Structures are given as C-alpha cells and as structure tokens.
Amino acid sequence: MRAFLKQFGLFAAIQLAIAVIVVWSYRRQYPSAQNYLAASIDKHALIRTQEPPRLIFIGGSSMAFGVNSAAIAEACGRRPVNMGLHAALGLQFMLNEVEPNIRPGDWIIVAPEYQQFIRLGQSEMLVNMLEIDSANARLLDRHEWAGAFDTGFIQRFGKIARAVIGRPGRFFRKNTMSRSTRLYYRRGGFNQNGDIVAHLNETPRGLREKEFQFRYRDEMVQETIAQVNRFAKNAEAAGAKVFFSHPPLPREVFQKNRATISRLDAELRAKLTVPQLDSAEEMVFPVEYFFDTWYHLAAAGVEKRSQLLASRMAQRSKGENVAR
Amino acid sequence: MTFTTLTFLIFFTVVFALYWSLHNRRAQNVLLIIAGYVFYGWWDWRYCGLMIAASFLDYFVGLGLNKTEAPWKRKLLLTCGLTGNLAMLGFFKYFNFFAENFQALAASLGWRVDPITLNVVLPVGISFYTFQTMSYSIDIYRRKMRATTQLLEYLSFVSFFPPLVAGPIERGTHLLPQFFKERLFSFQQAADGCRQILWGLFKKMVIADNLAPIVDAAFTNPSAYNGAELVLATFCFAFQIYCDFSGYSDIAIGVAKLLGFELIRNFAYPYFSQSVGEFWRRWHISLSSWFRDYVYFPLGGSRVSKPRMAFNVMVTFILSGLWHGASWNFLIWGALNGIGVLPDILRPQHSKRNPSEIPVEQPGAVAIFKVLITFTFICFGWVFFRAQTLGNALLVLERIGTSFLSAAGGLLGKHDATDGRVFIVLALLVALEWVKRAHLHPLVFDRWPQPARWIGYTVLFWTIVYLGTYGSSTFIYFQF
C-alpha cells in the first residue's frame, strides 16, 4: 500500500506541477482582474454603495449591452445600478446577487434572456465567478454547488488547459486576449453604472453565432416564473418593487421563434405576479441595431430600448405619485 | 453519481481511504454497502428502495432453495423470484411500451381504448442489478452454488457500486466469493486498476463525448442530412457507443481493482471480430453470456436440430434486443444480430472460442476483409439501435441508399467541436487496441522503463484534459 501511495502521489504531484504551470501561463495571458466577469466586483460594490432611490437592472449580457441605465433611471427620478453581466450565470445567481442588497424604495427591472427560462446557470461560469471573487460562494445555492462539484470545476480547468495547450506559442506571453476581448469584453468596458459602453462608437459587427433556437420546456418555464415571483415577494417584503421586461431580439430571429416565444409570453401574462413593462414584440428591433450577437444592442438599439423603458418607467413613476 | 465527475473523485477517495484503513473484512463490506447506496441514491434516493426489494427477494429465494429438495418446491421458489424481478423490470421498463402498442392494435381493429400509460421514470441501472440477482437465484436452483446465509456479504455483492448501474453484470459464482475473502492490497492490481481507469476516461471523455454531438445532430433530424453524412454519423455512433460503454466498464473494473476485486471482462476489442458471432462473444460479454447461459442453453442451445437451433438463436437475440429497451427498434436490432449470428452458429464446426482466446496472429487479406464486412453489418444494426423511431431508422437507411455519393463535410463542419482532432485520436485508439489486442486493456507497457511509461500516461492524461468533454453527459447504458 505504502509503495502504491508513494508512486501514485509522485505521479499526481507531477500532474499537479504541470497544472500549476498551465494556470500560471493562463493567468499571465488572461489576467482575471481585468476580464469581463471581473466587472461583477464593481457591480457588487455599486449595489452596496449606491444611494437610494435606486433603479436596479437584473439580466445577462442583454442588460449589460442593452440599456442606458442612467437615462432610464433619470426618467423615474432614481439612481441606476446595472447588474447585467452574463446570461450563462443563470437567473438564480443573478437574483441572489441582488436580494441581500435590496433597500426600501428600490425599483428593480428583471429582464432575463429567453434562455434563462429553459436552462440553469452553467456550472463552469459559476466556478469562474468563484475564481474572481471567493465571496461569490455565498451566492450559489445547493443545486449550483452540486453542479460545480459534478462538472463545473473540471470544466473550468479544462477550459484553462485548452486555452494554454491549444496555443503553445503564447505560453510565456502576457495579455493575449482577442481583439474583441481587449476592446469590449473587459472590466474596463463598463461605465460607473454597470453599462457596457466600450462598443457604442463601434460599427456593428453582425451576428456571428449559431442560429438562435428557443425550445420551450414547460417544467423549466414554470420553475423560472416561480423563481421571479418568489424574488418579487421577498423584494416587496423588503419595501422594493419589481418589474419585468423582455430581452431584445432581432426581427428575423423573433419571427423564427415566434410560436415558442408567444407560448412563453402567454404563460408570463397568466402566472407572473409582477407588472410587465413591455411585450416581447416591443423588444424586437431591426438586425442593424445589434452589435455582435442577438441580445447585444449597438448604440442605436440601446437608445431605442432605453427610450421605451424610460417612458414606461416615467409612467410608473407618475402613477405612483398620483397614487400618493 | 457519474464516474466522470469531481463528485465521484471525492467520493471514491474517501471510500478508498476508509476501506483500506479498516482491517476487518466485515467492516469493509459494511462500508461497501453504505457506499453502494450513497452512489446509487445520488441519482434519486427513492431508487434505493427498488434495489433493497430486488436484493431481499433473491436472498430469501436463495435461502428457500437451500432448504428444500423437492423439485416442484424449488421450481415454485425460482418462479417466484424470477416473477418478482421481471415484474419490477416490466413495470418500470416495458409497461408504457405494451400499453401504447395494445392501444394502437385496438385502434386498428376499430376499438377505442383509453391510454393507460404512466409517466414512469426508469430507475438507473435496474436492468443490470435485477439480472445480477436473477442469475444468483438461477445458479442456486441449478446447484452451481449454495445460497449464502450471510446477509452482509450478499448485500455487498448486490450493491457493489463499480458495476452497479452499467455492468459488467456479475454472477454470484464469480463475485460473491470475493466478499468472503480477506482482501490484501496488491500493488500490481491497484496500478493496473489506475491504468484501466485512465484508459476508460480517455475513451469516454475524449472520443465518445466528442462524437456525440455529430451523432445526435444526424439522428435527431436525419432528413436534414445526405447519405454520406448519415454513413459518417453511423460510423461515429459505432465508436461512440463502444468508447462510452467499454469506457464505463474499464473504469468500473479499474475502480473494483483498487478495492481488491476482480470483475469479469466485458469487452474484448469487438470491432476486430471476423464474424457477427465472434462480435457477440467480444461485445458486452457479461450480457451475452447471461443470455447464453440463462436463455439460449435452457431452450436447448445447439444440442437440437438446426431449425430449432436457429429458433433458439433468434429468441435469444430478440430478448437481448428488448433488454435494451421497449421499442420496435431494439427488437429489430436484436433480430438483425440474430440473423447475423446464424451462419456462424449453423456451420458444422462453428467456433466456440471464448473471448480470452482472441486471435493475435497477423491477419491476412481475407481476415481483414471479414473484419470490415462484420463491422459494416454491425453498423447497419446500430442504425436501428440509435434512431429514435423506426421511421427515422428507415429514413437514415433510405438516404444512405439514395445519396451515398455526396459530401459529408457539412455535418462535421457544424457539429465537430474538435476540428477533426477526434478522428486522429480515434485512429490512434484503433491502432493501439490492435497492437495490444492480446491484453485485457491496451495500457500495458511492462517492458518499457518507468519514466517512459509515465510520460505515456501523462500524455494520455493531458489529452483527456485538452480534448475531453466535461459536460453533464451520462453514459449511454445508464438508460438501459
């Protein structure tokens, strides 16, 4: 037994040493303090320190790339906190980021991407968030921890290894991020309210990804609606108000998925307990309004969507004042 | 809990450490029972009830068979045991299939029958452990072994976690006695176990899981692909299922070795077979031999007339097809393989070579031709195995037949995430398995100096890290 453990330990130590070198090279090539997800550190600081009355935006990258939060907040006399970051984090994680920081009088717009209704957060992405800030551990629920242990940690390490081994020429180099990462997908690409602004003066690059397909999954949809309702109930108990908004989509993409999105919309109208600011169709824009993928709006799209949301929030604000 | 997860690594590390720190065989067996139920209950704790039911049913049937000599009583006891196991299997696995088909038959006769299907979830591995416990009762009935009165050892045997959910399907005669022996840690056995686990992980994570998206795309929507793409998808499935299933077996056997147990061999390089009969002696050996011993032989085996022998073969293969699942596709797949085996079986001097006697001599052109023909036939059967419906299977075959001479690049371009590297690795796998076909698994480099061996293992490990897929995909055979 002792001989086996000695040999096995030595072999494992060699692999561990290689792993350490791989991670070291990765960190040099892709410094995590400056990467896109590291913007969560600033967003968490913002939600802790922003003075009330506040308008908090929850969503994935469609929220990060998709609004002028200051203009919308101004329309209803509030200060913006845009928590939008990445759809793959999953809605539960996004809600968990905000819930402990809700203050009386907060207004919150929840605008999940359509995928949030049919998919959970990606374990690898959640492990990446732990890597960026270990304090994020408290934001993971039981299922997310199980996913992280099942596949997340291994997936994350696999991704790091692939990035390093796949490009041996860059092994000793620093900051080897792609052009788009250097320009937009970085911590410094956000403004002080949490909106991505680095891309606003750039020409839209066209949709590059695989075809968007929204496959309706009833069980997940019901669970997600219940999740938003639970969050709204807790927020209300803390003196805040929650609204729902739809994510933006290019017209062609929407048309292809009209049937399933309409089915989702019908469920939302029937079961969501929070007011809806818009319809799915109102958030459909020409493809030229999108920057590099569906959900990511370019400057013109950001302006249009923000105008619409600002007018809706202004109405809500007036309604509230009248009611008072 | 799946072998390819960090959760399993942590689980096994704890079990391994506790197991070898216990110096009492019975304490080790208790630990193995707890570990087995934790491992199995990880999917859904309610499944554990089924395993307990299957265990106790055959335990008491075994005790009853020990005590009675009257043939009719013995037969009655065995019938009770088999009925109980088959009822459990039938309810969870076949109820919906038969109810739906009965409804369709009634509708074709003009009767309207309300569907009575239930939304029953198939418990993971039920086909494996019920077959294991059934073989235990049958072997006692046949007086091949005595039933154990030791409940602890018996429960350890049924719930032993490495082969629990996807085999190899163990026999009481082989595995149970190992629970009564003191286990001594063997360096050679443990090191070999580690090598076999590494090889299993490589096959599963690098090859099977990288081929899966290509196969899934083509078989989910075959009408979107041409004949050449569907041929490629079928070829990919042949290696996906081989690497997935034999990968699981390798890991299970390796893990068992680390605990001081020897499981039976489940795969013996089946794609090097020169006939369909030989293929079935080398593929999923534990199931093939189960059907041979408990279905084919009782039907008369080959000691009957030729037509009766052919009938026996067909019944055995159709049942083996249905073991995989309740669908017409599996039935046809089983029947096809039965037909494929017939020429081999009906020959006057047919080969009865067992898998440990794999031919290792250099084959001539004729042998290579036979291997290719056998592989093509097996792939033809895989179309039925993999297609979601009979209609889809026929569509795949129709498109292969009508537009074979077309380009297959589209499928790979869209769904091969490795940019073709998986095919290079696959070619290396086939080459290595060919060179090492005399061994139980290919990672046997006894003549190499240790540094060279370790470099080889390190390259393999980092190939898994680099090319592996770490999704939440489970093993294909979990669904059976």
CSV table of C-alpha atoms in Angstrom, one decimal, chain B residues 169-359:
chain,number,residue,atom,x,y,z
B,169,ILE,CA,-23.3,-7.9,-15.0
B,170,GLU,CA,-21.7,-10.1,-12.3
B,171,ARG,CA,-22.5,-13.6,-11.3
B,172,GLY,CA,-22.9,-14.9,-7.8
B,173,THR,CA,-20.4,-17.6,-8.6
B,174,HIS,CA,-17.7,-15.1,-9.5
B,175,LEU,CA,-18.2,-12.0,-7.4
B,176,LEU,CA,-19.9,-13.2,-4.2
B,177,PRO,CA,-17.0,-15.4,-3.0
B,178,GLN,CA,-14.7,-12.4,-3.2
B,179,PHE,CA,-16.7,-10.8,-0.4
B,180,PHE,CA,-15.9,-13.7,1.9
B,181,LYS,CA,-12.1,-13.4,1.4
B,182,GLU,CA,-9.8,-11.2,3.3
B,183,ARG,CA,-8.6,-8.5,0.9
B,184,LEU,CA,-5.0,-7.8,0.7
B,185,PHE,CA,-3.8,-4.7,-1.1
B,186,SER,CA,-1.9,-5.6,-4.2
B,187,PHE,CA,0.4,-3.0,-5.8
B,188,GLN,CA,0.1,-4.7,-9.2
B,189,GLN,CA,-3.7,-5.0,-9.1
B,190,ALA,CA,-4.1,-1.3,-7.9
B,191,ALA,CA,-1.7,0.1,-10.5
B,192,ASP,CA,-3.4,-1.9,-13.2
B,193,GLY,CA,-6.7,-0.6,-12.0
B,194,CYS,CA,-5.4,3.0,-12.3
B,195,ARG,CA,-4.3,2.4,-15.9
B,196,GLN,CA,-7.6,0.9,-16.8
B,197,ILE,CA,-9.5,3.8,-15.3
B,198,LEU,CA,-7.3,6.2,-17.3
B,199,TRP,CA,-8.0,4.3,-20.5
B,200,GLY,CA,-11.7,4.3,-19.7
B,201,LEU,CA,-11.8,8.0,-19.1
B,202,PHE,CA,-9.9,8.6,-22.3
B,203,LYS,CA,-12.4,6.6,-24.3
B,204,LYS,CA,-15.4,8.2,-22.7
B,205,MET,CA,-14.4,11.8,-22.4
B,206,VAL,CA,-12.2,12.3,-25.5
B,207,ILE,CA,-13.8,10.0,-28.1
B,208,ALA,CA,-17.4,9.2,-27.1
B,209,ASP,CA,-18.4,12.6,-25.8
B,210,ASN,CA,-16.8,14.4,-28.8
B,211,LEU,CA,-18.5,12.1,-31.3
B,212,ALA,CA,-21.9,12.6,-29.5
B,213,PRO,CA,-22.8,16.0,-31.0
B,214,ILE,CA,-22.2,14.7,-34.5
B,215,VAL,CA,-24.3,11.6,-33.9
B,216,ASP,CA,-27.1,13.5,-32.1
B,217,ALA,CA,-27.4,16.1,-34.8
B,218,ALA,CA,-27.7,13.5,-37.6
B,219,PHE,CA,-30.0,11.0,-35.8
B,220,THR,CA,-32.3,13.7,-34.3
B,221,ASN,CA,-33.1,15.1,-37.7
B,222,PRO,CA,-31.9,12.7,-40.4
B,223,SER,CA,-33.9,14.4,-43.1
B,224,ALA,CA,-31.5,17.3,-43.0
B,225,TYR,CA,-28.5,15.2,-43.9
B,226,ASN,CA,-27.4,13.4,-47.1
B,227,GLY,CA,-26.4,9.7,-47.3
B,228,ALA,CA,-22.7,10.3,-46.8
B,229,GLU,CA,-23.3,12.4,-43.7
B,230,LEU,CA,-25.5,9.7,-42.3
B,231,VAL,CA,-22.9,7.0,-43.1
B,232,LEU,CA,-20.4,9.1,-41.2
B,233,ALA,CA,-22.8,9.6,-38.3
B,234,THR,CA,-23.4,5.8,-38.1
B,235,PHE,CA,-19.7,5.2,-38.1
B,236,CYS,CA,-19.3,7.8,-35.4
B,237,PHE,CA,-22.0,6.1,-33.4
B,238,ALA,CA,-20.3,2.8,-33.7
B,239,PHE,CA,-17.3,4.2,-31.9
B,240,GLN,CA,-19.3,6.5,-29.6
B,241,ILE,CA,-21.2,3.6,-28.1
B,242,TYR,CA,-18.1,1.4,-28.0
B,243,CYS,CA,-16.0,4.0,-26.2
B,244,ASP,CA,-18.8,5.1,-24.0
B,245,PHE,CA,-19.8,1.6,-22.8
B,246,SER,CA,-16.5,-0.1,-22.8
B,247,GLY,CA,-15.1,3.1,-21.2
B,248,TYR,CA,-17.6,2.7,-18.3
B,249,SER,CA,-16.6,-1.0,-18.0
B,250,ASP,CA,-12.9,-0.1,-17.9
B,251,ILE,CA,-13.5,2.4,-15.2
B,252,ALA,CA,-15.7,0.0,-13.2
B,253,ILE,CA,-13.2,-2.8,-13.4
B,254,GLY,CA,-10.4,-0.4,-12.5
B,255,VAL,CA,-12.2,1.0,-9.5
B,256,ALA,CA,-13.0,-2.5,-8.3
B,257,LYS,CA,-9.3,-3.5,-8.7
B,258,LEU,CA,-8.4,-0.6,-6.4
B,259,LEU,CA,-10.7,-2.1,-3.8
B,260,GLY,CA,-9.2,-5.6,-4.3
B,261,PHE,CA,-11.9,-7.1,-6.5
B,262,GLU,CA,-11.7,-8.7,-10.0
B,263,LEU,CA,-14.8,-8.1,-12.2
B,264,ILE,CA,-15.4,-10.1,-15.3
B,265,ARG,CA,-14.2,-8.8,-18.6
B,266,ASN,CA,-16.9,-7.0,-20.6
B,267,PHE,CA,-15.3,-6.1,-23.9
B,268,ALA,CA,-12.6,-7.8,-25.9
B,269,TYR,CA,-11.8,-5.5,-28.9
B,270,PRO,CA,-15.1,-6.4,-30.5
B,271,TYR,CA,-14.6,-4.4,-33.8
B,272,PHE,CA,-11.7,-6.7,-34.7
B,273,SER,CA,-14.2,-9.6,-35.0
B,274,GLN,CA,-14.3,-11.6,-38.2
B,275,SER,CA,-17.9,-12.7,-37.8
B,276,VAL,CA,-21.1,-11.4,-36.1
B,277,GLY,CA,-21.0,-14.5,-33.9
B,278,GLU,CA,-17.5,-13.6,-32.8
B,279,PHE,CA,-18.5,-10.0,-32.3
B,280,TRP,CA,-21.1,-11.1,-29.7
B,281,ARG,CA,-18.5,-13.1,-27.9
B,282,ARG,CA,-16.5,-10.0,-27.6
B,283,TRP,CA,-19.1,-7.2,-27.0
B,284,HIS,CA,-20.9,-6.7,-23.7
B,285,ILE,CA,-19.6,-10.2,-22.8
B,286,SER,CA,-21.4,-10.2,-19.4
B,287,LEU,CA,-24.8,-9.8,-21.0
B,288,SER,CA,-24.1,-12.1,-24.0
B,289,SER,CA,-23.0,-14.8,-21.7
B,290,TRP,CA,-26.0,-14.2,-19.4
B,291,PHE,CA,-28.4,-14.7,-22.3
B,292,ARG,CA,-26.4,-17.7,-23.4
B,293,ASP,CA,-26.5,-19.4,-20.0
B,294,TYR,CA,-30.0,-18.5,-18.9
B,295,VAL,CA,-32.0,-18.3,-22.2
B,296,TYR,CA,-30.2,-20.0,-25.0
B,297,PHE,CA,-29.0,-23.1,-23.2
B,298,PRO,CA,-32.3,-23.8,-21.4
B,299,LEU,CA,-34.0,-23.5,-24.8
B,300,GLY,CA,-31.8,-26.4,-26.0
B,301,GLY,CA,-28.8,-24.4,-27.2
B,302,SER,CA,-27.0,-26.1,-30.0
B,303,ARG,CA,-27.9,-29.7,-29.0
B,304,VAL,CA,-31.1,-29.7,-31.0
B,305,SER,CA,-32.0,-29.8,-34.7
B,306,LYS,CA,-30.7,-27.0,-36.9
B,307,PRO,CA,-34.2,-25.3,-37.4
B,308,ARG,CA,-34.7,-25.4,-33.6
B,309,MET,CA,-31.2,-24.0,-33.0
B,310,ALA,CA,-32.0,-21.1,-35.4
B,311,PHE,CA,-35.2,-20.5,-33.5
B,312,ASN,CA,-33.3,-20.5,-30.2
B,313,VAL,CA,-30.7,-18.0,-31.5
B,314,MET,CA,-33.5,-15.7,-32.8
B,315,VAL,CA,-35.4,-15.8,-29.5
B,316,THR,CA,-32.2,-15.1,-27.5
B,317,PHE,CA,-31.2,-12.2,-29.7
B,318,ILE,CA,-34.7,-10.7,-29.8
B,319,LEU,CA,-34.9,-10.8,-26.0
B,320,SER,CA,-31.4,-9.3,-25.8
B,321,GLY,CA,-32.6,-6.5,-28.0
B,322,LEU,CA,-35.6,-5.9,-25.8
B,323,TRP,CA,-33.4,-5.9,-22.7
B,324,HIS,CA,-32.0,-2.6,-24.0
B,325,GLY,CA,-35.4,-1.0,-24.1
B,326,ALA,CA,-39.0,-1.3,-25.0
B,327,SER,CA,-39.2,-0.3,-28.7
B,328,TRP,CA,-39.6,-1.9,-32.1
B,329,ASN,CA,-36.1,-0.6,-33.0
B,330,PHE,CA,-34.4,-2.7,-30.3
B,331,LEU,CA,-36.5,-5.7,-31.3
B,332,ILE,CA,-35.4,-5.3,-34.9
B,333,TRP,CA,-31.8,-4.7,-33.8
B,334,GLY,CA,-31.8,-7.9,-31.8
B,335,ALA,CA,-33.4,-9.8,-34.7
B,336,LEU,CA,-30.9,-8.5,-37.2
B,337,ASN,CA,-28.0,-9.6,-35.0
B,338,GLY,CA,-29.6,-12.9,-34.5
B,339,ILE,CA,-29.8,-13.3,-38.3
B,340,GLY,CA,-26.1,-12.2,-38.5
B,341,VAL,CA,-25.1,-14.9,-36.0
B,342,LEU,CA,-26.9,-17.7,-37.7
B,343,PRO,CA,-24.3,-18.5,-40.4
B,344,ASP,CA,-21.7,-18.8,-37.7
B,345,ILE,CA,-23.8,-21.0,-35.4
B,346,LEU,CA,-25.2,-23.3,-38.1
B,347,ARG,CA,-21.8,-24.2,-39.6
B,348,PRO,CA,-21.0,-27.8,-38.8
B,349,GLN,CA,-17.8,-26.9,-36.9
B,350,HIS,CA,-18.7,-23.5,-35.6
B,351,SER,CA,-16.3,-21.6,-33.4
B,352,LYS,CA,-16.9,-21.7,-29.7
B,353,ARG,CA,-13.8,-19.7,-28.9
B,354,ASN,CA,-14.2,-17.7,-25.8
B,355,PRO,CA,-13.1,-14.0,-25.6
B,356,SER,CA,-9.9,-14.8,-23.9
B,357,GLU,CA,-8.8,-16.6,-27.0
B,358,ILE,CA,-8.5,-13.6,-29.3
B,359,PRO,CA,-6.5,-14.3,-32.4
